[in-house]
Tab-separated table of C-alpha atoms in Angstrom:
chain	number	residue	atom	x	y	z
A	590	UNK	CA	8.840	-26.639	-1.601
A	591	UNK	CA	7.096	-27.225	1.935
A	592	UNK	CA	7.920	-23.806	2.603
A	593	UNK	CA	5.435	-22.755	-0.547
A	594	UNK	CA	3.216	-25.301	0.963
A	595	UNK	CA	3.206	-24.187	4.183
A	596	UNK	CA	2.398	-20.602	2.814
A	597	UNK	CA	-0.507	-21.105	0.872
A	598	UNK	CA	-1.825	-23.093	4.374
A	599	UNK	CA	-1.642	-19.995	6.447
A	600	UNK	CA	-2.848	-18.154	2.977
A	601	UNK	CA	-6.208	-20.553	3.884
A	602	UNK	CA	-6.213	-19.684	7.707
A	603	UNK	CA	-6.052	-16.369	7.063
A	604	UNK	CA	-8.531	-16.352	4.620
A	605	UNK	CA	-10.974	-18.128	6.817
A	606	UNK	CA	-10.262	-16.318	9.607
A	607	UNK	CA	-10.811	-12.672	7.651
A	608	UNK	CA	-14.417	-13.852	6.534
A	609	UNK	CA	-15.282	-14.240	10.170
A	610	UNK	CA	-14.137	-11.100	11.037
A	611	UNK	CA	-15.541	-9.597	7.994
A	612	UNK	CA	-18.839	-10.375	8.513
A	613	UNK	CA	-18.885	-9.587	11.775
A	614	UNK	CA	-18.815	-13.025	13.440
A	615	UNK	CA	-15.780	-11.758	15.469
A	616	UNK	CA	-15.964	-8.680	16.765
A	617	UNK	CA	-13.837	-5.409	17.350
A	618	UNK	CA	-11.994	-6.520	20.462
A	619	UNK	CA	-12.211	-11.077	20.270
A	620	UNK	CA	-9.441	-12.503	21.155
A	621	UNK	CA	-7.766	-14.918	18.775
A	622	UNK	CA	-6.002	-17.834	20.322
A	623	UNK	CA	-3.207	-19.760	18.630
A	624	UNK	CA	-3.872	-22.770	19.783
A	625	UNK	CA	-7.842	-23.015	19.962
A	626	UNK	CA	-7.527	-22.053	15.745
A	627	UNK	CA	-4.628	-24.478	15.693
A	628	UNK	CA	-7.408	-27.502	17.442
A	629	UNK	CA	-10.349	-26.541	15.579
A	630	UNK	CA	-8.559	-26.441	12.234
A	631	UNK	CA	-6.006	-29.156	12.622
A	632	UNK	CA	-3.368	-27.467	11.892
A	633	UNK	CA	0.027	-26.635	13.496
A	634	UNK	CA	0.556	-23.781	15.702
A	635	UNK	CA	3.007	-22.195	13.431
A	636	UNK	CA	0.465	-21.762	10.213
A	637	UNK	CA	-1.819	-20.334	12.727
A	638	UNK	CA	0.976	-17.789	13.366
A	639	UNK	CA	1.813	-17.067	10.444
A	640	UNK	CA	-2.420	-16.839	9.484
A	641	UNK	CA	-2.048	-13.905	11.803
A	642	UNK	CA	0.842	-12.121	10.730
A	643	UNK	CA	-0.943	-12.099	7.234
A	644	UNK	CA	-4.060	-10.755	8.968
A	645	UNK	CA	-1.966	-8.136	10.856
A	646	UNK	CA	-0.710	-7.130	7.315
A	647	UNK	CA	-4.335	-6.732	5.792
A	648	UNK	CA	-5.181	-4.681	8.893
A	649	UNK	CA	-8.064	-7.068	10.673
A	650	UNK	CA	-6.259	-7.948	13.680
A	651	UNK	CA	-3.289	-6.203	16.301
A	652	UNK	CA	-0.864	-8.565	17.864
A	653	UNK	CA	-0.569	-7.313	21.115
A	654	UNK	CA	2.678	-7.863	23.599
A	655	UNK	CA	0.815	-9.224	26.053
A	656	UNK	CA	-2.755	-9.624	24.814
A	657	UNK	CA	-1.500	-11.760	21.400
A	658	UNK	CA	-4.138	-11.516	18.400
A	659	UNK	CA	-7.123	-9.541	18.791
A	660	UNK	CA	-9.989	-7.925	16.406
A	661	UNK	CA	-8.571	-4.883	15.133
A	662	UNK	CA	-11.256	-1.808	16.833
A	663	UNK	CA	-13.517	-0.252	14.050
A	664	UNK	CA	-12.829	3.366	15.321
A	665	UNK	CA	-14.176	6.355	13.177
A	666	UNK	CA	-10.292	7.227	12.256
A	667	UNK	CA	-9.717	3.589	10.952
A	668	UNK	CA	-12.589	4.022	8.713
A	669	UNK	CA	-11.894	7.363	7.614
A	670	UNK	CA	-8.252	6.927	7.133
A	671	UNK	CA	-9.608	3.358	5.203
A	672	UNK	CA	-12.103	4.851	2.369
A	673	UNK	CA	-9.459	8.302	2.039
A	674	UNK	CA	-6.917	5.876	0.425
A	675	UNK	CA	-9.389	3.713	-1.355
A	676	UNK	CA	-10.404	6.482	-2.804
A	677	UNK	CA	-6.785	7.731	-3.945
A	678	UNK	CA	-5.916	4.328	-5.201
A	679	UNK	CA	-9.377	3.525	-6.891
A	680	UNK	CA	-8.665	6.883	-8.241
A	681	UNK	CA	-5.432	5.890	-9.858
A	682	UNK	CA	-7.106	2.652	-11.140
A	683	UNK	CA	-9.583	4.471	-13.095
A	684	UNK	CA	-7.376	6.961	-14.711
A	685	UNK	CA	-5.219	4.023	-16.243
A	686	UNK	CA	-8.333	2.336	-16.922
A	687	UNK	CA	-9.633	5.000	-19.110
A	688	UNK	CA	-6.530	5.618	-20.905
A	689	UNK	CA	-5.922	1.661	-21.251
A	690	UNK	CA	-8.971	-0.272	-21.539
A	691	UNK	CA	-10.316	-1.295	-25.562
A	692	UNK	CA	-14.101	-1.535	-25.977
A	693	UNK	CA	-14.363	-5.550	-25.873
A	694	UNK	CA	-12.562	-4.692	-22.327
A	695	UNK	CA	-15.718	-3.476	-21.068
A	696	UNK	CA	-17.649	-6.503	-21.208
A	697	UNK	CA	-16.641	-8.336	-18.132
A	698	UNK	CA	-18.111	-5.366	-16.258
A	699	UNK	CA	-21.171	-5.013	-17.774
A	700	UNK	CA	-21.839	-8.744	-16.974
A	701	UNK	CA	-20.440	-8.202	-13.192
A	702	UNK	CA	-23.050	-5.116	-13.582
A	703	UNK	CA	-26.018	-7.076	-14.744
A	704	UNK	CA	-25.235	-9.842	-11.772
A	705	UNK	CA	-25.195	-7.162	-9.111
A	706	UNK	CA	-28.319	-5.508	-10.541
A	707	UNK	CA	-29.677	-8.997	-10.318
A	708	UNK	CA	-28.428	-9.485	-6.569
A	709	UNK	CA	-30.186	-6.319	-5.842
A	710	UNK	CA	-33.551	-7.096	-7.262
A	711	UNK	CA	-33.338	-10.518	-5.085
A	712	UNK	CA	-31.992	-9.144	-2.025
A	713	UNK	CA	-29.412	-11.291	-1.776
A	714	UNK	CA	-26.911	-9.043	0.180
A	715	UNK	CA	-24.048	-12.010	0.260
A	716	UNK	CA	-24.481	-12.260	-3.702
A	717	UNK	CA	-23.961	-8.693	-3.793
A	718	UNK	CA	-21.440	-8.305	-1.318
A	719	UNK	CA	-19.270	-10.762	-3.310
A	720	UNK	CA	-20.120	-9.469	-6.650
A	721	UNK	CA	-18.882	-6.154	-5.533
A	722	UNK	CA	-15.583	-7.175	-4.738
A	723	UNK	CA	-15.148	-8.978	-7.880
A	724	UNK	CA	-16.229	-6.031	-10.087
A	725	UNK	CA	-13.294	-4.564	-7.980
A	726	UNK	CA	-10.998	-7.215	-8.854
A	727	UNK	CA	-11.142	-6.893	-12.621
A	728	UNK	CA	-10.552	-3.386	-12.596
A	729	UNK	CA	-7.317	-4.011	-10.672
A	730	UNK	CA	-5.244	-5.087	-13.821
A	731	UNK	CA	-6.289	-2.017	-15.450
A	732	UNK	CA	-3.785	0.061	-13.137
A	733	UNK	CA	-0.818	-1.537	-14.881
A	734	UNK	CA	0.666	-1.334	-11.664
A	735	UNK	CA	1.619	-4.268	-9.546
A	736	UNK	CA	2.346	-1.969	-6.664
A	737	UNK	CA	-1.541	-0.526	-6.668
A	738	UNK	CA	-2.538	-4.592	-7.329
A	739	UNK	CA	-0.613	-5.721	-4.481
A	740	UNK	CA	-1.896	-2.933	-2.061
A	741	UNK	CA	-5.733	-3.221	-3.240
A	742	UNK	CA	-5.359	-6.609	-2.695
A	743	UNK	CA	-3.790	-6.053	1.097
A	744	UNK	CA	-6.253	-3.462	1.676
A	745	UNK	CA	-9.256	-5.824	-0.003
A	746	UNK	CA	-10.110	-7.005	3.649
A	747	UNK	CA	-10.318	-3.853	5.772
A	748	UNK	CA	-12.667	-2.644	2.975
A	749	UNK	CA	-14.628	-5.421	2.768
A	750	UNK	CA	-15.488	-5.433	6.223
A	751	UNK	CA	-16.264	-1.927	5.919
A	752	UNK	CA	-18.449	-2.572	3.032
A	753	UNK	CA	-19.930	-5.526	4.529
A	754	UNK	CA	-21.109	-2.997	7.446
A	755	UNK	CA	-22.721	-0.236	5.065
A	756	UNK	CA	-24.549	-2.844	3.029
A	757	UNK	CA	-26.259	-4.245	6.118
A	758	UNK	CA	-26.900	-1.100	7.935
A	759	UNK	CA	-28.923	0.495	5.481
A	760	UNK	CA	-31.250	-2.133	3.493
A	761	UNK	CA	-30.596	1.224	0.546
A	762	UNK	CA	-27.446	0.964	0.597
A	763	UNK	CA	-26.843	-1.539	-2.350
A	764	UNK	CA	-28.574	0.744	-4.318
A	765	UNK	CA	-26.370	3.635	-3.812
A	766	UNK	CA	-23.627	1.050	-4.708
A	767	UNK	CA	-24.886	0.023	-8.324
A	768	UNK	CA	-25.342	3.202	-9.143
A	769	UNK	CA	-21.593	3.790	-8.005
A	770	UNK	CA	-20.719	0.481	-10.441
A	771	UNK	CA	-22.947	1.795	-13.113
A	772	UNK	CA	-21.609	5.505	-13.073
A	773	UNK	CA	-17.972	4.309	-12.347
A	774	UNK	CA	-18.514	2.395	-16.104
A	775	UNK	CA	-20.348	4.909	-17.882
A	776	UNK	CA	-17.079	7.470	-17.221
A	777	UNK	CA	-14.938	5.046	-18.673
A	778	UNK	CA	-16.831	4.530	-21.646
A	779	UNK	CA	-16.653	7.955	-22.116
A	780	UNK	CA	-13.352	8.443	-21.216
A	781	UNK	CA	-13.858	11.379	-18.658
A	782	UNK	CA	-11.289	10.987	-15.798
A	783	UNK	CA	-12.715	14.271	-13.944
A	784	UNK	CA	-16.302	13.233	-13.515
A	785	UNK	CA	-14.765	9.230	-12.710
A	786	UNK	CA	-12.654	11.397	-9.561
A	787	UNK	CA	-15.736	13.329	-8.638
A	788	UNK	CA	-17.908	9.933	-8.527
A	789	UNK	CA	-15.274	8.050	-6.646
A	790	UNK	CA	-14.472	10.760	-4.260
A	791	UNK	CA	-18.502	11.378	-3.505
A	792	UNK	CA	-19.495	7.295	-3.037
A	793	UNK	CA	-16.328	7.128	-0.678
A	794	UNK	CA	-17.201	9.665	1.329
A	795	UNK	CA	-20.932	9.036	1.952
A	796	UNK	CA	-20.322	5.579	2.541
A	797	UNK	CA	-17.773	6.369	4.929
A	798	UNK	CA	-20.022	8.639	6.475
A	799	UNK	CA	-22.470	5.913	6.892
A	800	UNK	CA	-19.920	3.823	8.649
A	801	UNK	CA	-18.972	6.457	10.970
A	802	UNK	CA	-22.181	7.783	11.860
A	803	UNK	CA	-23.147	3.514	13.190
A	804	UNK	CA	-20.198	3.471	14.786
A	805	UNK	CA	-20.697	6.287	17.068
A	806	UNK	CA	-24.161	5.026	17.039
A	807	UNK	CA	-23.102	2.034	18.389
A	808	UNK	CA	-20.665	3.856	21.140
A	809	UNK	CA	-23.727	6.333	22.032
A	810	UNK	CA	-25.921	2.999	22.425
A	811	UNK	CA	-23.245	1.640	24.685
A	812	UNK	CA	-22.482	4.028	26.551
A	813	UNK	CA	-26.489	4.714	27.932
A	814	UNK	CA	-26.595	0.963	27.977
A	815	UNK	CA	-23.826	0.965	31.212
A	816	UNK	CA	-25.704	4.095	32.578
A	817	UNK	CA	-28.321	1.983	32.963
A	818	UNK	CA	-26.790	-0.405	34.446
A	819	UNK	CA	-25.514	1.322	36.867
A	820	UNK	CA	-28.801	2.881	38.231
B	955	UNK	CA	8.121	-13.201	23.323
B	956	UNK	CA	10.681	-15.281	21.516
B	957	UNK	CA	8.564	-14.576	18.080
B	958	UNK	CA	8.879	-10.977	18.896
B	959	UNK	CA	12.343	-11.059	19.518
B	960	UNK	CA	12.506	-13.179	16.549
B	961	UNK	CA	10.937	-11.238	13.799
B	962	UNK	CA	13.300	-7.763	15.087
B	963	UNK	CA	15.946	-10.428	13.815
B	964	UNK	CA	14.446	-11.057	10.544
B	965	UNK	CA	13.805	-7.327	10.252
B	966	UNK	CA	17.596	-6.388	10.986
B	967	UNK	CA	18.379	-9.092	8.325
B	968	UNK	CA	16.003	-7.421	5.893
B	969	UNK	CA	17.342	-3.822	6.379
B	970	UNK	CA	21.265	-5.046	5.984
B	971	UNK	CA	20.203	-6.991	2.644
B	972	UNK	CA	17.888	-3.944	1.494
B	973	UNK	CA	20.685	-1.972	1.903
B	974	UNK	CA	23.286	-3.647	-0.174
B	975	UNK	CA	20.035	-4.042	-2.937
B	976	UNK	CA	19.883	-0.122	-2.631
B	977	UNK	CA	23.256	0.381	-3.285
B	978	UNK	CA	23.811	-1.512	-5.875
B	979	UNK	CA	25.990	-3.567	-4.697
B	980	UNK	CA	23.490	-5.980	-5.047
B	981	UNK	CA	22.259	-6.447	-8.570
B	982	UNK	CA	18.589	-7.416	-10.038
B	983	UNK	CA	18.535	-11.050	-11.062
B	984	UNK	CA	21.764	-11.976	-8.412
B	985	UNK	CA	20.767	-14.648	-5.967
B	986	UNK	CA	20.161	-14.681	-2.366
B	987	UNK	CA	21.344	-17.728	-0.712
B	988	UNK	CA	19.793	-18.619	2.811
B	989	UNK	CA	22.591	-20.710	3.864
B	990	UNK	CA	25.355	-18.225	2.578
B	991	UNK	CA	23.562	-15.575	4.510
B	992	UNK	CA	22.752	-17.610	7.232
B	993	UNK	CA	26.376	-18.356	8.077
B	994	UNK	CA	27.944	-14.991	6.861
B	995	UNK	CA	25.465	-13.100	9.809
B	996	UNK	CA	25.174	-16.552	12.102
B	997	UNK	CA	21.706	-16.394	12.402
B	998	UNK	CA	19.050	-19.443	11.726
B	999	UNK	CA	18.084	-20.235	8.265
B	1000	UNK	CA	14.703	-19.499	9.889
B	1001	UNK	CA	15.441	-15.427	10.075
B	1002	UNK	CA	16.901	-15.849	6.837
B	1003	UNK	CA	13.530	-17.106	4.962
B	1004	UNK	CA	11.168	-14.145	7.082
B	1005	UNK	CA	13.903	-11.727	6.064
B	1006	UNK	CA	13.346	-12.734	2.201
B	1007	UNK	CA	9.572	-12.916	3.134
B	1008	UNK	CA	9.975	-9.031	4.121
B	1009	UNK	CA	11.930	-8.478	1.097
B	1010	UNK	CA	9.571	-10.073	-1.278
B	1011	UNK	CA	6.654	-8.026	0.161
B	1012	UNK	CA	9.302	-4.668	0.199
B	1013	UNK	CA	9.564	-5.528	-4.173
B	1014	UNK	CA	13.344	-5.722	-3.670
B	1015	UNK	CA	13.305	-9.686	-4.591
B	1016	UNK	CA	11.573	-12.203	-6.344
B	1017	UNK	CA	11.103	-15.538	-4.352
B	1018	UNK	CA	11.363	-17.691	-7.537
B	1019	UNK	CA	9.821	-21.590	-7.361
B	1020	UNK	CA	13.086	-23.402	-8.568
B	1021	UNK	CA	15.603	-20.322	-8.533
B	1022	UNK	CA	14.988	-19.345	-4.746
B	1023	UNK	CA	15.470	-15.564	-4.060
B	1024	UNK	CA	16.775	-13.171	-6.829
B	1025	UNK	CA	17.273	-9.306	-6.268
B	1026	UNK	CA	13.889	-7.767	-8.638
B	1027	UNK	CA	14.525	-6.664	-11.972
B	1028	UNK	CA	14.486	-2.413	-12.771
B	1029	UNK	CA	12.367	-2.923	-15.260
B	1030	UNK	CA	10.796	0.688	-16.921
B	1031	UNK	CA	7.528	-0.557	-16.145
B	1032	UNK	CA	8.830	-1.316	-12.311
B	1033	UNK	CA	10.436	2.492	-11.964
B	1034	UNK	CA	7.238	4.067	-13.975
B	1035	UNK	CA	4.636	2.453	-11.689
B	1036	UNK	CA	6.764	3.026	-8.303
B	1037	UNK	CA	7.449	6.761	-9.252
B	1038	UNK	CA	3.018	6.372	-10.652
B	1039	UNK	CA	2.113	5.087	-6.960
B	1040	UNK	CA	4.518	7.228	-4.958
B	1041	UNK	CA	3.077	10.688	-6.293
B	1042	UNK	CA	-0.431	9.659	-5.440
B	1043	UNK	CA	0.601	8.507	-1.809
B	1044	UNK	CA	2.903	11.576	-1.461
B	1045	UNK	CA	-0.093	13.945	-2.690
B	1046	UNK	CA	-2.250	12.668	0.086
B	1047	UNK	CA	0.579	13.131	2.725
B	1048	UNK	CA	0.761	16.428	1.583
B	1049	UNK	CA	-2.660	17.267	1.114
B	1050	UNK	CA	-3.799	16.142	4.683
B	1051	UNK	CA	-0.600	17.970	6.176
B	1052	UNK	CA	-1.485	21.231	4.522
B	1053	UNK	CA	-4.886	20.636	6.582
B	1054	UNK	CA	-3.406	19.563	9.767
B	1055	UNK	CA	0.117	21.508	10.168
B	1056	UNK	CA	0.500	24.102	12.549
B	1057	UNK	CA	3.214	26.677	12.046
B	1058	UNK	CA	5.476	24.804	14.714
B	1059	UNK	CA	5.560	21.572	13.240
B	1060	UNK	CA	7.200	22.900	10.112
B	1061	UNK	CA	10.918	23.672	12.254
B	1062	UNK	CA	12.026	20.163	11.966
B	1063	UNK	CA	11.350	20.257	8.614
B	1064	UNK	CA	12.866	23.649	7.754
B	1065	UNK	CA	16.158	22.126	9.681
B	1066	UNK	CA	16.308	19.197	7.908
B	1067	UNK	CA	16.569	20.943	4.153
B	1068	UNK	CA	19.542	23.004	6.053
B	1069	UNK	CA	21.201	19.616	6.443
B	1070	UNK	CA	19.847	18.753	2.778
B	1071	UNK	CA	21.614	22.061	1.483
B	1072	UNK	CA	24.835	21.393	3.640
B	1073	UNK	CA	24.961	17.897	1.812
B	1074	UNK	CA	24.478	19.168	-1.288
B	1075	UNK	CA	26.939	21.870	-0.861
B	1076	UNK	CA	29.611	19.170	0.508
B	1077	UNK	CA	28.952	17.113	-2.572
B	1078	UNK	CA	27.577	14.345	0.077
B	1079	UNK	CA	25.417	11.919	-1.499
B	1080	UNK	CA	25.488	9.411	1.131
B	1081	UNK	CA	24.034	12.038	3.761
B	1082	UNK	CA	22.065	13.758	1.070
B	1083	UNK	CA	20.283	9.964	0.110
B	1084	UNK	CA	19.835	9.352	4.175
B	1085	UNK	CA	18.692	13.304	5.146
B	1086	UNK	CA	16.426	13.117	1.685
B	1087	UNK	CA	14.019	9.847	3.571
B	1088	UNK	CA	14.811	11.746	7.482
B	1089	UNK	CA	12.647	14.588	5.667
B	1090	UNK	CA	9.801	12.074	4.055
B	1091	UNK	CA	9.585	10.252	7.157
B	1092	UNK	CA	8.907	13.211	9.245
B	1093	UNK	CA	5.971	14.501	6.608
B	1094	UNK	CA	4.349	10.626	6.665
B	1095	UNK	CA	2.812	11.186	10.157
B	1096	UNK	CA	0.950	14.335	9.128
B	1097	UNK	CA	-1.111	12.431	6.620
B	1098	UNK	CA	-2.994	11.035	10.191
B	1099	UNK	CA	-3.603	7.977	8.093
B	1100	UNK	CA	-2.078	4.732	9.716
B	1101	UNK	CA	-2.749	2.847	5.932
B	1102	UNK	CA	-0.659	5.363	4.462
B	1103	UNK	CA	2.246	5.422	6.959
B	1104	UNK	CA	2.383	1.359	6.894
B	1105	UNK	CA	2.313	1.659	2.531
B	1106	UNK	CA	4.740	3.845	2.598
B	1107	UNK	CA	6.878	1.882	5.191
B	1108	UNK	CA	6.618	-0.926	3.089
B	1109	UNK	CA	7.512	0.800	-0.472
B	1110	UNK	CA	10.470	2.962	0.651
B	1111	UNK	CA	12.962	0.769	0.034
B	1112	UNK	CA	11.713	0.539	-3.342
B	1113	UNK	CA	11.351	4.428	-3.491
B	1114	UNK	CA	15.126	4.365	-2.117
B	1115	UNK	CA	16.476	1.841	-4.575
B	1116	UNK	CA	15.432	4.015	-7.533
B	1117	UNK	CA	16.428	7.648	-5.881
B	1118	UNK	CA	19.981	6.087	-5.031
B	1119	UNK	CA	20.373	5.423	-8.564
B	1120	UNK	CA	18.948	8.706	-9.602
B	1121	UNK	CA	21.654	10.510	-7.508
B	1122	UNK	CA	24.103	8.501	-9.150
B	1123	UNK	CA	23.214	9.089	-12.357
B	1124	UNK	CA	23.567	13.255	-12.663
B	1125	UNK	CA	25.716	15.019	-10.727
B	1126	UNK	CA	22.911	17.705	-10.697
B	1127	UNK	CA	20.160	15.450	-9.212
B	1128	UNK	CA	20.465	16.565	-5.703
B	1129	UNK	CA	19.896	19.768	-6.483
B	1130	UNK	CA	16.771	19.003	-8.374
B	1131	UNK	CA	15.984	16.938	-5.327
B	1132	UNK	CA	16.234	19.756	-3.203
B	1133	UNK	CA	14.557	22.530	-5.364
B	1134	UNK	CA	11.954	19.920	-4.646
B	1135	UNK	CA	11.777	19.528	-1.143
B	1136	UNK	CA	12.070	23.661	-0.406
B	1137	UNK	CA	9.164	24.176	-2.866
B	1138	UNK	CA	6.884	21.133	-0.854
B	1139	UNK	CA	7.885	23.245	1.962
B	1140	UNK	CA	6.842	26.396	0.494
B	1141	UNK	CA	3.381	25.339	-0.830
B	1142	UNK	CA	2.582	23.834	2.675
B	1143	UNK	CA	3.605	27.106	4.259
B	1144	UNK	CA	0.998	28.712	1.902
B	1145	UNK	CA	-0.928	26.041	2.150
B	1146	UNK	CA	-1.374	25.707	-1.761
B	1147	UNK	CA	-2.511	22.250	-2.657
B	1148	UNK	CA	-3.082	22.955	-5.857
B	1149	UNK	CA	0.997	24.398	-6.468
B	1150	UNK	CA	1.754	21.143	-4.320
B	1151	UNK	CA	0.158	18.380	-6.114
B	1152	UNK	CA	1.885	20.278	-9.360
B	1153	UNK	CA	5.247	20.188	-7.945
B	1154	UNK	CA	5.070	16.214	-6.878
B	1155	UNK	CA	3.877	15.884	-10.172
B	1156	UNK	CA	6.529	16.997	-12.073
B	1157	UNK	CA	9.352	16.150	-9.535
B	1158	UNK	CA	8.010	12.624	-9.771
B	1159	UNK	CA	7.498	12.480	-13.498
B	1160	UNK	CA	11.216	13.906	-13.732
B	1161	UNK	CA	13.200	11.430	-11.502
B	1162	UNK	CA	11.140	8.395	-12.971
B	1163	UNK	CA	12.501	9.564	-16.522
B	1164	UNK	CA	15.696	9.906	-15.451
B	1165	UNK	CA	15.854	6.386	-13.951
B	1166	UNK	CA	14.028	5.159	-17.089
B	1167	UNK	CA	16.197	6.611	-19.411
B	1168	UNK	CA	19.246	4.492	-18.061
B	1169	UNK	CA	17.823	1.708	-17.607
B	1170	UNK	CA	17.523	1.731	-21.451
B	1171	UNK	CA	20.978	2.893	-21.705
B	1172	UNK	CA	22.411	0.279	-19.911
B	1173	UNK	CA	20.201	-2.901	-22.109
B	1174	UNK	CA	21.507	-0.645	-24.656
B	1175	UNK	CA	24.986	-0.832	-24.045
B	1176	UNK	CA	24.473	-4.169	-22.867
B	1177	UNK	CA	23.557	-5.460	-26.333
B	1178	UNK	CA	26.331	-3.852	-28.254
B	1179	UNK	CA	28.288	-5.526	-25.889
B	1180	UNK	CA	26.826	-8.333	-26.670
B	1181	UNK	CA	27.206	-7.959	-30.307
B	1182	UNK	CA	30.700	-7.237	-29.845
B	1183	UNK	CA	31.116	-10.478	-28.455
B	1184	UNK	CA	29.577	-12.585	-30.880
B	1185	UNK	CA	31.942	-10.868	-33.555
């Protein structure tokens, strides 16, 4: 029974450790110390350990030999390889979702669709960011799958932090999601797998793009930056 | 350092449990006790519970709240949505290595269904089961996805669980198996993705049937047994 208890504890570190890192509060690269996480959070070294494991898992940190936890780097591979197997699996969740989901199973989404439309209108970029991911989450189920559940849910993090990038580098950029949301429905509804593939496989590869593109934005900016410097 | 060394442990105890799960000579719903283990392989009861903690995430067990850890049930819906997942994953492997093969990189491949055929041809199932995952593992690197390669890490044993069974259940499976692997082969040569995607399609559909179908078999024969009894 502690055992269980001691789980969901690291469950919490690692949850509140993958928010930082999500948003960008830690970046590509931060260190992670044990015991520093262990002090601030009062709690034993060993959750903390475990925190990171879970985070190693879900792909936001490496555990280095001699390094220990750091960032896991944002390279243009990581984010490519990332949104090509969201897009598979999302792929697979829609297909059971259009042969599975009744009518009255639509109207959770709609709702989540009217909130994000309503986050959108406000500019409120965490409302959206969160509304996103639970539009996401009730579409899960719909894969009848517990292996595709337990992987989206794994995967959830990297995504998000991708996510969390392309909504803030491009003030747009939320609308080119709703219409993803909206479109995403509107091919259930009428039960038409292709077009639901050809919509999933276009949003994942322009917002990958868009990731890419600021990260070697961000290398190019870098990399002038130290010839500067060294003038 | 010691954690290092420490989880290899837990991983070593994971593989010999996984494979007694895979062969059946483990059965779903049979318990796995940490102390019995613990002292059988004199390692801590420690290694023991991050072993199980690998299994659980690997779907070979169940960590139950009372009942501890039970090998998973084979249900239909568990074989339908591993075979489900595993032809999605295995169509992206494929897809990105009919992209990013050279003509080189297919020898180890084309030596490997040599040692398939020589397996099949000895009536070898225990070298035909290990040469069958040699030849996956060598195609999981040319999907240049790191998210894929860890997924599939993670669901082989699954994967493995069900094709053991498979084997075991028709005589003729191997060579269905390796009809399979020379036409993957074939298509990547060609560099059809189309003829690919087709052929993991129906391989996949075929050997989740098959382990479907006797999994019904056996609750069949199960309850008549049953009935028997009671008479």
């Amino acid at each position: 029974m502690s055992f269980k208890a001691q789980e969901s504890l690291s469950e919490q570190i690692a949850q509140h450790l993958a928010r930082q890192i999500i948003r960008g509060e830690m970046l590509a690269g931060d260190r992670i110390q044990e015991l520093r996480i262990a002090g601030e959070l009062e709690v034993s070294r060993g959750s903390v350990r475990e925190a990171l494991l879970i985070l190693e898992r879900r792909h936001l940190i490496d555990i280095l030999p001699r390094r220990g936890a750091v960032v896991k780097d944002m390279s243009e591979a990581h984010v490519r390889s990332l949104y090509e197997l969201a897009q598979v699996l999302l792929g697979l969740v829609v297909r059971k979702a259009i042969k599975v989901m009744a009518e009255d199973d639509m109207d959770p989404f709609i709702l989540s669709i009217q909130q994000l439309q309503h986050c959108a209108d406000e500019r409120d970029m965490d409302g959206f960011f969160e509304q996103s991911f639970r539009f996401l989450e009730l579409a899960y189920p719909f894969s009848r799958n517990p292996f595709v559940e337990d992987i989206m849910a794994n995967l959830q993090p990297a995504i998000q932090r991708a996510y969390y990038m392309a909504l803030h580098l491009d003030p747009d950029e939320c609308k080119e999601c709703l219409s993803f949301f909206k479109a995403i429905i509107e091919t259930i509804f009428r039960r038409d797998v292709r077009s639901a593939l050809e919509i999933i496989r276009e949003f994942a590869e322009h917002q990958s793009s868009l990731v890419q593109e600021s990260i070697v934005r961000a290398r190019q900016i870098e990399a002038a930056w130290g010839a500067r410097r060294k003038k």
